[in-house]
mmCIF file of C-alpha atoms in Angstrom:
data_model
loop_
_atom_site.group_PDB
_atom_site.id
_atom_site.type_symbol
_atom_site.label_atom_id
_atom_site.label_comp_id
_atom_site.label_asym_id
_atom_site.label_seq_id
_atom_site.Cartn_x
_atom_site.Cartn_y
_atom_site.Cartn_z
ATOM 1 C CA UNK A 86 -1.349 6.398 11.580
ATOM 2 C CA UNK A 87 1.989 4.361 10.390
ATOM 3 C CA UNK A 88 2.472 1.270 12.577
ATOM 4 C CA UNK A 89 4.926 0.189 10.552
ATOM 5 C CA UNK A 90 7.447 2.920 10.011
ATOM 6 C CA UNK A 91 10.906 2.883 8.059
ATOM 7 C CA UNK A 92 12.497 6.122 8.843
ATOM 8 C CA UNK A 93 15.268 5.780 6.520
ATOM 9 C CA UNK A 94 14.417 6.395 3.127
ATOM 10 C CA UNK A 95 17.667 5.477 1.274
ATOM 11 C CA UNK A 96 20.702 3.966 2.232
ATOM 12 C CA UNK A 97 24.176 4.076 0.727
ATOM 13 C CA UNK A 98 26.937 1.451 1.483
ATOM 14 C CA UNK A 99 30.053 0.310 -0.342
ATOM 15 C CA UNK A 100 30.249 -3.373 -1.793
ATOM 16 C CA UNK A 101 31.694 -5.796 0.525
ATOM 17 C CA UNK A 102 30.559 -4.127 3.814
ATOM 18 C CA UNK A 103 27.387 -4.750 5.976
ATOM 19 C CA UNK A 104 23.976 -3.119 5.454
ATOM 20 C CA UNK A 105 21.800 -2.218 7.964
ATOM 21 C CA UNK A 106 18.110 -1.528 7.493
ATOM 22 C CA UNK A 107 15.710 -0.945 10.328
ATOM 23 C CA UNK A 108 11.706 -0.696 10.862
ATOM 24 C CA UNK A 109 9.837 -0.275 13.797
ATOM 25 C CA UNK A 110 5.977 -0.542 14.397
ATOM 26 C CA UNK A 111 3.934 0.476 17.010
ATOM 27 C CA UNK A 112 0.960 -2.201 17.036
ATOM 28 C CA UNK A 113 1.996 -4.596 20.071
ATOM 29 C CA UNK A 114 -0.526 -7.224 17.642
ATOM 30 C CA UNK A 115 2.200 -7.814 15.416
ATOM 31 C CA UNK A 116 3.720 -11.540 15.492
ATOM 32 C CA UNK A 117 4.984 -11.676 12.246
ATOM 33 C CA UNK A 118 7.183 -9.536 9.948
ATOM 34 C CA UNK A 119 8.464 -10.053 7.016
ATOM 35 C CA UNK A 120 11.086 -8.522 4.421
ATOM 36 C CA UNK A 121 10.215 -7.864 0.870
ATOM 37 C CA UNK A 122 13.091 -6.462 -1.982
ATOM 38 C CA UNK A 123 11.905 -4.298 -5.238
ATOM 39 C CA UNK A 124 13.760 -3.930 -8.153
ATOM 40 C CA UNK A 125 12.295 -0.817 -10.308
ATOM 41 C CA UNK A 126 9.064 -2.336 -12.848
ATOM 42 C CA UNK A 127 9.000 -5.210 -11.050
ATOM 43 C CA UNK A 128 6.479 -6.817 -7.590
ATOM 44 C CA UNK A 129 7.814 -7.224 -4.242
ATOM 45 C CA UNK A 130 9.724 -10.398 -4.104
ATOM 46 C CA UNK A 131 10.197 -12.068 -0.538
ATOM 47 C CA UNK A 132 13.014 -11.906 1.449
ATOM 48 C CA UNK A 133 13.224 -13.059 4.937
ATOM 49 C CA UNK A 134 10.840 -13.362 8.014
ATOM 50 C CA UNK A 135 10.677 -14.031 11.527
ATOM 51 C CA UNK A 136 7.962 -15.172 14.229
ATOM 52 C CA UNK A 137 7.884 -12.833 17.056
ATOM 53 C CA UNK A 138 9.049 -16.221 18.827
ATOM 54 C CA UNK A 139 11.892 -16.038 17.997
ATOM 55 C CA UNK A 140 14.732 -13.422 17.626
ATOM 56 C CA UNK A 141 17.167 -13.681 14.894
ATOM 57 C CA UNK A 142 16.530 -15.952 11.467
ATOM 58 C CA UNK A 143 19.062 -16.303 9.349
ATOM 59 C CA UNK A 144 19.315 -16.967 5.435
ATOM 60 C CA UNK A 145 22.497 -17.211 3.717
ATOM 61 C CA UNK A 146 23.530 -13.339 3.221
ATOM 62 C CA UNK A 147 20.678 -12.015 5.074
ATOM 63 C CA UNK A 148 19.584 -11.947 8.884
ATOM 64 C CA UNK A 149 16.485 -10.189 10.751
ATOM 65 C CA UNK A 150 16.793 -9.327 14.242
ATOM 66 C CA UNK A 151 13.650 -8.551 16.023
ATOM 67 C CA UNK A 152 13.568 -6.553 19.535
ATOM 68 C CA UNK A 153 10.158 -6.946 20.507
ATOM 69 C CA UNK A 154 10.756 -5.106 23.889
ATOM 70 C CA UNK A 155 11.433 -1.751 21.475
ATOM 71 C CA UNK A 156 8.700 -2.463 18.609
ATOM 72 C CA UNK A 157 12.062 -3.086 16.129
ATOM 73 C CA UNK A 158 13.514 -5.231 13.524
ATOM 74 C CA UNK A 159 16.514 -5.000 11.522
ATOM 75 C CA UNK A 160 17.406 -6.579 8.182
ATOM 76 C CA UNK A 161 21.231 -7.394 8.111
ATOM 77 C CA UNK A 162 23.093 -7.486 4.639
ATOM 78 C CA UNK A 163 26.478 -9.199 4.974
ATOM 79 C CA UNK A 164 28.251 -8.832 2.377
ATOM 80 C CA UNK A 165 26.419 -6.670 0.678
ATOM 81 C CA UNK A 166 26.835 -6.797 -3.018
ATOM 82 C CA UNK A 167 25.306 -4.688 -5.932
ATOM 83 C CA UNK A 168 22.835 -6.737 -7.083
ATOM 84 C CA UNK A 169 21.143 -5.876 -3.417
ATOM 85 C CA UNK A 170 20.725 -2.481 -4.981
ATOM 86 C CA UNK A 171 16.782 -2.184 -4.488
ATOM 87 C CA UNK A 172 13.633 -0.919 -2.421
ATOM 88 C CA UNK A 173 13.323 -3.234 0.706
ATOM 89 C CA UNK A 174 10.071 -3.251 2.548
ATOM 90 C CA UNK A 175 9.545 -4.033 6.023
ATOM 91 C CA UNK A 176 5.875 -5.594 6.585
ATOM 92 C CA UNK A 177 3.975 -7.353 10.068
ATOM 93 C CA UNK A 178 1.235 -9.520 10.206
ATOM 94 C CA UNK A 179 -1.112 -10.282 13.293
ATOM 95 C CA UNK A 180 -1.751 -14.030 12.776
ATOM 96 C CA UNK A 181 -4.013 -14.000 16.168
ATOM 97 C CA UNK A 182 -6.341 -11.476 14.964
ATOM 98 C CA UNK A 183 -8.351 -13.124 11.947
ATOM 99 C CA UNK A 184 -9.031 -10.832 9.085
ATOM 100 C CA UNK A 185 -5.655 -8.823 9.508
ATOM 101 C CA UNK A 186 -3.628 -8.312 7.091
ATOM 102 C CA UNK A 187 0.061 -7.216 6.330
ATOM 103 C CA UNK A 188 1.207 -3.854 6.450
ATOM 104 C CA UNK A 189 4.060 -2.487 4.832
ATOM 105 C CA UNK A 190 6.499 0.603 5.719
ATOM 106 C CA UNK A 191 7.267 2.981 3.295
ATOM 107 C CA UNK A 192 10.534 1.026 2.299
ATOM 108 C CA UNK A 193 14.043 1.589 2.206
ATOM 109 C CA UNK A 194 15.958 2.431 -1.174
ATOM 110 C CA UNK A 195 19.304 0.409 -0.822
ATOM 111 C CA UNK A 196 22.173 1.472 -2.948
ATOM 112 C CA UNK A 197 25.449 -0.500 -2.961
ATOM 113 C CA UNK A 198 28.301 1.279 -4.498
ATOM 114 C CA UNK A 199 30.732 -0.960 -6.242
ATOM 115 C CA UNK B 125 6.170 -20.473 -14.174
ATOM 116 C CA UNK B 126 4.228 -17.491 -14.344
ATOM 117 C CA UNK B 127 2.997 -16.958 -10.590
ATOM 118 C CA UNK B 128 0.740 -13.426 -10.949
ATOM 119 C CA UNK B 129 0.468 -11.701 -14.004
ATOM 120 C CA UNK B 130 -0.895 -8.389 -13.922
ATOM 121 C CA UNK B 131 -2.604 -6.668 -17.430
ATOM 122 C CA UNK B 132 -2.448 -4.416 -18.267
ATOM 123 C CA UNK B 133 1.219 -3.203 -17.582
ATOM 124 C CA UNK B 134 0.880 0.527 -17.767
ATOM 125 C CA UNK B 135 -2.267 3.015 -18.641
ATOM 126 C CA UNK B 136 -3.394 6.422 -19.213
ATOM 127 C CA UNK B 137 -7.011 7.246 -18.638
ATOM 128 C CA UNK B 138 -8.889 10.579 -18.377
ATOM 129 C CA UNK B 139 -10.957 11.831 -15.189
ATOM 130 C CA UNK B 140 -14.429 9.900 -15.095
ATOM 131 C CA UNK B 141 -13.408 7.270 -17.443
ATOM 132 C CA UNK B 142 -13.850 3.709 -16.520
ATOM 133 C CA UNK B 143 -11.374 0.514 -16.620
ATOM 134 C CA UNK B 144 -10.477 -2.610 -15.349
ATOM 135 C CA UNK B 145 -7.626 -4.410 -13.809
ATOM 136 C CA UNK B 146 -6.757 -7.793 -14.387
ATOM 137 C CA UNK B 147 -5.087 -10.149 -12.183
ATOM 138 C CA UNK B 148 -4.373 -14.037 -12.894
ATOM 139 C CA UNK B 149 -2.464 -16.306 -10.566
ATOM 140 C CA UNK B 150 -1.552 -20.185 -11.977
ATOM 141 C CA UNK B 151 -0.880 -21.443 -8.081
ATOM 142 C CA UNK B 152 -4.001 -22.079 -6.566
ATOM 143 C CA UNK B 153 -3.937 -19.993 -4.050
ATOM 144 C CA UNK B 154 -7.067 -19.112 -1.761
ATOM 145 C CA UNK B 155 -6.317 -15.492 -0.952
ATOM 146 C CA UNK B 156 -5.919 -12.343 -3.813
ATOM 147 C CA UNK B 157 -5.050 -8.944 -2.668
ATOM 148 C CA UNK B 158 -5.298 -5.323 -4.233
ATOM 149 C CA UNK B 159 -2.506 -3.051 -3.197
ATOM 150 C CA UNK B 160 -1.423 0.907 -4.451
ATOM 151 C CA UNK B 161 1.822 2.145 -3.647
ATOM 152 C CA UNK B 162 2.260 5.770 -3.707
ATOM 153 C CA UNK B 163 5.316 7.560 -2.719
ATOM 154 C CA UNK B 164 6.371 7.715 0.980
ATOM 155 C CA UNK B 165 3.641 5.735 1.308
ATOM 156 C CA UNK B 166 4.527 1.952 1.016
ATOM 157 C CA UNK B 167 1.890 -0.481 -0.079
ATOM 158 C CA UNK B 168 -1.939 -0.080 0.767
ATOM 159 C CA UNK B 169 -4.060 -2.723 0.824
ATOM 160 C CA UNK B 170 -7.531 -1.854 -1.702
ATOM 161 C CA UNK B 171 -9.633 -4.818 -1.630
ATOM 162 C CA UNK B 172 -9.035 -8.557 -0.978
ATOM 163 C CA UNK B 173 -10.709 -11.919 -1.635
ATOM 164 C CA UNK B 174 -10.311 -14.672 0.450
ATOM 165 C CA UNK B 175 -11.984 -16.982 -1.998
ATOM 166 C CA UNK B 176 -13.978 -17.693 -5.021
ATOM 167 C CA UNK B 177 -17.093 -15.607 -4.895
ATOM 168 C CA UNK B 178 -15.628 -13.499 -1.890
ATOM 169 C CA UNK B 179 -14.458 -9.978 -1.270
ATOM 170 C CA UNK B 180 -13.615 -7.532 1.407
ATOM 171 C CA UNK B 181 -12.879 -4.044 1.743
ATOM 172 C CA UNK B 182 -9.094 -3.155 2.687
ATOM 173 C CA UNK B 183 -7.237 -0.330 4.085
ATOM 174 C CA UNK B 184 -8.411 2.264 1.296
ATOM 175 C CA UNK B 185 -11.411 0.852 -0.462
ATOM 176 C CA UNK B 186 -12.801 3.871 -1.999
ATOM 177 C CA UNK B 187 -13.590 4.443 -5.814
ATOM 178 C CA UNK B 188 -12.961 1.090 -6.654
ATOM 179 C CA UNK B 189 -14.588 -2.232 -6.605
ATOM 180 C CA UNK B 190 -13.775 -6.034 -7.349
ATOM 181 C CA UNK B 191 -14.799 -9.178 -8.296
ATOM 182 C CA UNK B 192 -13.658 -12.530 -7.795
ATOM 183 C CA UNK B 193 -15.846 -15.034 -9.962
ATOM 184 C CA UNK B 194 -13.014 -17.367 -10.617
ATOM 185 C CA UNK B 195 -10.589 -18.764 -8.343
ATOM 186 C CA UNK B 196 -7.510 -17.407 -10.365
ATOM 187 C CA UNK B 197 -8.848 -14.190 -11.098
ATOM 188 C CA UNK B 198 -9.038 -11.139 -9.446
ATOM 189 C CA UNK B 199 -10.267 -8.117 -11.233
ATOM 190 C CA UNK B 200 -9.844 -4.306 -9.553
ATOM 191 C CA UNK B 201 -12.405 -1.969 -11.325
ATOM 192 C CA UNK B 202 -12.544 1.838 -10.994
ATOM 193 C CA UNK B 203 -15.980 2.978 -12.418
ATOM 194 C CA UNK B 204 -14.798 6.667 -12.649
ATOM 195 C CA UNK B 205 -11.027 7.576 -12.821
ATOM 196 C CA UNK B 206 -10.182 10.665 -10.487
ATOM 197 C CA UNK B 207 -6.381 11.961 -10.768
ATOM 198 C CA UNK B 208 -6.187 10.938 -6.840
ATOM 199 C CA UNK B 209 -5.893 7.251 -8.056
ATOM 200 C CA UNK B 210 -2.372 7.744 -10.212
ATOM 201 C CA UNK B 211 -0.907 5.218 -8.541
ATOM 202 C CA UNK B 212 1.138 1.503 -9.213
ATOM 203 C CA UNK B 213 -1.070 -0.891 -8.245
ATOM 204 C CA UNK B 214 0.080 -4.518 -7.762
ATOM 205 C CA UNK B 215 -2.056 -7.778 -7.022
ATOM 206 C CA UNK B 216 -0.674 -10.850 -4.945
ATOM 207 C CA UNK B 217 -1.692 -13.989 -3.902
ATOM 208 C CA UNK B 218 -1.196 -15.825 -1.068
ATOM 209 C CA UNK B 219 -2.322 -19.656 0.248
ATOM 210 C CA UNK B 220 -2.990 -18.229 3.436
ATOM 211 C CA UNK B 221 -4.111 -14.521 4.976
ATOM 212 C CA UNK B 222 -1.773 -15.340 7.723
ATOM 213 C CA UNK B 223 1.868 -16.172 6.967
ATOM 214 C CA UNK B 224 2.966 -18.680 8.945
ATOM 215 C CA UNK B 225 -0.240 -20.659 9.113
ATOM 216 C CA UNK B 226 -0.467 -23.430 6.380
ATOM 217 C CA UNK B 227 1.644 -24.982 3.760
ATOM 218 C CA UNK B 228 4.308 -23.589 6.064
ATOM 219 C CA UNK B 229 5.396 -19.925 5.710
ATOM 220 C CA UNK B 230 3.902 -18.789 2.649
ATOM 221 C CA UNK B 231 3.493 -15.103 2.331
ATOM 222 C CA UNK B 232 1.950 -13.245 -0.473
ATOM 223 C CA UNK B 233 3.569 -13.601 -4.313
ATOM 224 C CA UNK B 234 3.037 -10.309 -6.098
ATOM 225 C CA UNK B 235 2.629 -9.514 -9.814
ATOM 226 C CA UNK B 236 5.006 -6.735 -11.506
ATOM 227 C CA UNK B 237 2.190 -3.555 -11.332
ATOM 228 C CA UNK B 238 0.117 -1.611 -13.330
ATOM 229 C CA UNK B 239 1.468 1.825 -13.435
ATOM 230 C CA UNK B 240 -1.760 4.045 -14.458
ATOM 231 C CA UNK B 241 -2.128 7.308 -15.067
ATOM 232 C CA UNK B 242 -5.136 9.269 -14.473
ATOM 233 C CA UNK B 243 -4.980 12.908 -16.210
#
């Protein structure tokens, strides 16, 4: 049972234009999701995250839009450049719930041509 | 600057034997996670700690087991290797279970994997 789904497993996008990355999950406990980028032989390194508060954060290059209505979140790339050439990971956290944890979706593999 | 630092980086073991994973993290955090990331199947959470002398059984605890003795440590054991558990695993660290609660939004710092083998 995936409640955190990224149905997209690779995504191809030419320097200088937007990138577009979505996730959805299914556990209505979620308040808090997160972005995570992998470069090959190396950990997730953070991204980006929102508060089911809100919906839009922003940070320099990179915004996350949440829908909470639809169970989605996007990760926006703007512009994207080739050093965003990675694995991104969408993962949600339910901070109400004690003992939860975060789960992850089965990522996205980003490739920006240049 | 080290953050988490995961030994060993890569191994090969045969079915039944046994081995250890090490995990160190130099930033005091509270909480240590176990995670194995399989393809098309994201990261799964093994085992995680939530303090010194504390552990607790994740999403797929079986076959392996962990201590926590020391604050900074957190060691993954498998007692005997079946070819099911080829996997990267990766440790991380976080001051809080719940990002977004404490020290502001602080979610969980990972180490770079141990890819291991299992033949």
């Amino acid at each position: 049972d995936q409640q955190v789904k990224q149905n997209s497993p690779s995504l191809s996008v030419q320097e200088g234009r937007i990138s577009i990355l979505n996730c959805d999950y299914t556990n209505s406990m979620f308040d808090y999701f997160l972005w995570y980028k992998k470069y090959p032989a190396e950990g997730p390194t953070f991204l980006i995250s929102i508060s089911s508060i809100k919906d839009k954060n922003e940070d320099g290059r990179f915004t996350v839009f949440l829908n909470k209505s639809a169970k989605h979140l996007s990760l926006h790339i703007v512009p994207s450049q080739p050093g965003d050439s990675a694995v991104y990971f969408c993962a949600a956290s339910a901070q109400k719930s004690s003992g939860d944890k975060l789960t992850f979706g089965t990522g996205t593999r980003l490739a920006v041509r240049p | 600057n080290a953050g988490v630092t995961q030994t060993p980086k890569f191994r090969v073991l045969k079915t039944g034997q046994s081995m250890t994973l090490l995990c160190a993290q130099d930033m005091n955090h509270e909480y240590m996670y176990w995670y194995r990331q399989d393809p098309g199947m994201g990261l799964r959470l093994i085992h995680y700690s939530v303090g010194e002398g504390t552990t607790a059984k994740g999403e797929v605890p079986d076959g392996y087991n962990v201590s926590r003795l020391k604050k900074q440590n957190f060691l993954l054991g498998l007692e005997s290797a079946a070819p099911s558990q080829t996997s990267v695993y990766f440790c991380a660290s976080s001051y809080s279970m719940h990002p977004g609660k404490g020290r502001g939004n602080q979610p969980q710092h990972f180490g770079d994997g141990t890819r291991l083998s299992i033949l």
